[in-house]
Amino acid sequence: MKAEYINPFLESARIVIEQVANIRPTTGQLGIKDVKFVEKYIWIQIGMTGQMEGDVVFGLAEDVALKMVSAMMGGFVITEMDEMGKSAISELGNMISGNASTMLFNQGVRVDITPPKLVQSATAAGFVPKRALTIPLIMDGIGELDIQVLIT
């Protein structure tokens, strides 16, 4: 697992979040940890194929996801994660990953991404805990978005 795999996702997330939510996130500490799906969290899972194989998973606490969707909708307060909210948060993961795949392509790494899969329950995910490169983005007034890269 190479640390440079996470950089395009980190840079892309900063750009996309600034564009859609008008917030400039700061970067937390890069680390390697066991990724475990926990309850009261929303996960956006994007598959990667090509020269990089694996998944990128974006994790947000439910209250952070609601604040993020509200910011994406111009400040309109969202109080529950309905279909529109799920679509918006999935699209956030899609935009970040699509932009990151373009950055990777420009570095000579050819990858394709799968459509985002929104997971709200650890058991529904059927996810086996794995080790991942992880870095949190801290969004002032909203909370943290965890970027977890599980690439082989």
mmCIF file of C-alpha atoms in Angstrom, residues 93-152:
data_model
loop_
_atom_site.group_PDB
_atom_site.id
_atom_site.type_symbol
_atom_site.label_atom_id
_atom_site.label_comp_id
_atom_site.label_asym_id
_atom_site.label_seq_id
_atom_site.Cartn_x
_atom_site.Cartn_y
_atom_site.Cartn_z
ATOM 1 C CA GLY A 93 -18.324 10.485 -3.387
ATOM 2 C CA ASN A 94 -18.754 10.100 -7.136
ATOM 3 C CA MET A 95 -17.445 13.623 -7.849
ATOM 4 C CA ILE A 96 -14.423 13.162 -5.579
ATOM 5 C CA SER A 97 -13.572 9.774 -7.089
ATOM 6 C CA GLY A 98 -14.130 10.885 -10.680
ATOM 7 C CA ASN A 99 -11.887 13.899 -10.192
ATOM 8 C CA ALA A 100 -9.248 11.732 -8.477
ATOM 9 C CA SER A 101 -9.333 9.204 -11.337
ATOM 10 C CA THR A 102 -8.663 12.068 -13.775
ATOM 11 C CA MET A 103 -5.697 13.158 -11.626
ATOM 12 C CA LEU A 104 -4.395 9.581 -11.618
ATOM 13 C CA PHE A 105 -4.807 9.354 -15.404
ATOM 14 C CA ASN A 106 -2.745 12.545 -15.761
ATOM 15 C CA GLN A 107 -0.025 10.801 -13.698
ATOM 16 C CA GLY A 108 -0.074 7.821 -16.086
ATOM 17 C CA VAL A 109 -2.241 5.551 -13.910
ATOM 18 C CA ARG A 110 -5.309 4.230 -15.726
ATOM 19 C CA VAL A 111 -8.278 3.478 -13.481
ATOM 20 C CA ASP A 112 -12.018 3.146 -13.791
ATOM 21 C CA ILE A 113 -14.447 3.756 -10.958
ATOM 22 C CA THR A 114 -17.710 2.000 -10.193
ATOM 23 C CA PRO A 115 -20.901 3.887 -9.325
ATOM 24 C CA PRO A 116 -21.065 4.848 -5.650
ATOM 25 C CA LYS A 117 -22.621 2.373 -3.233
ATOM 26 C CA LEU A 118 -24.217 4.014 -0.205
ATOM 27 C CA VAL A 119 -24.024 1.853 2.908
ATOM 28 C CA GLN A 120 -25.800 2.763 6.132
ATOM 29 C CA SER A 121 -25.526 -0.515 7.981
ATOM 30 C CA ALA A 122 -22.397 -2.492 8.725
ATOM 31 C CA THR A 123 -24.249 -5.773 8.350
ATOM 32 C CA ALA A 124 -25.818 -4.739 5.030
ATOM 33 C CA ALA A 125 -22.377 -3.930 3.669
ATOM 34 C CA GLY A 126 -21.128 -7.478 4.016
ATOM 35 C CA PHE A 127 -17.795 -5.774 4.555
ATOM 36 C CA VAL A 128 -14.830 -7.664 5.928
ATOM 37 C CA PRO A 129 -12.558 -5.448 8.082
ATOM 38 C CA LYS A 130 -9.335 -4.614 6.237
ATOM 39 C CA ARG A 131 -6.333 -2.399 6.716
ATOM 40 C CA ALA A 132 -6.451 0.851 4.800
ATOM 41 C CA LEU A 133 -4.633 4.093 4.311
ATOM 42 C CA THR A 134 -6.853 6.634 5.972
ATOM 43 C CA ILE A 135 -6.934 10.371 6.380
ATOM 44 C CA PRO A 136 -9.658 12.574 7.822
ATOM 45 C CA LEU A 137 -10.711 15.855 6.277
ATOM 46 C CA ILE A 138 -11.906 18.286 8.915
ATOM 47 C CA MET A 139 -14.690 20.554 7.699
ATOM 48 C CA ASP A 140 -15.158 23.556 9.960
ATOM 49 C CA GLY A 141 -18.703 23.687 11.313
ATOM 50 C CA ILE A 142 -19.619 20.330 9.746
ATOM 51 C CA GLY A 143 -17.323 17.589 11.053
ATOM 52 C CA GLU A 144 -15.005 14.972 9.570
ATOM 53 C CA LEU A 145 -15.015 13.036 6.328
ATOM 54 C CA ASP A 146 -12.803 9.952 6.520
ATOM 55 C CA ILE A 147 -11.113 8.952 3.282
ATOM 56 C CA GLN A 148 -10.043 5.301 3.351
ATOM 57 C CA VAL A 149 -8.132 3.770 0.455
ATOM 58 C CA LEU A 150 -8.033 -0.011 0.154
ATOM 59 C CA ILE A 151 -5.945 -0.504 -2.980
ATOM 60 C CA THR A 152 -3.838 -3.541 -3.893
#
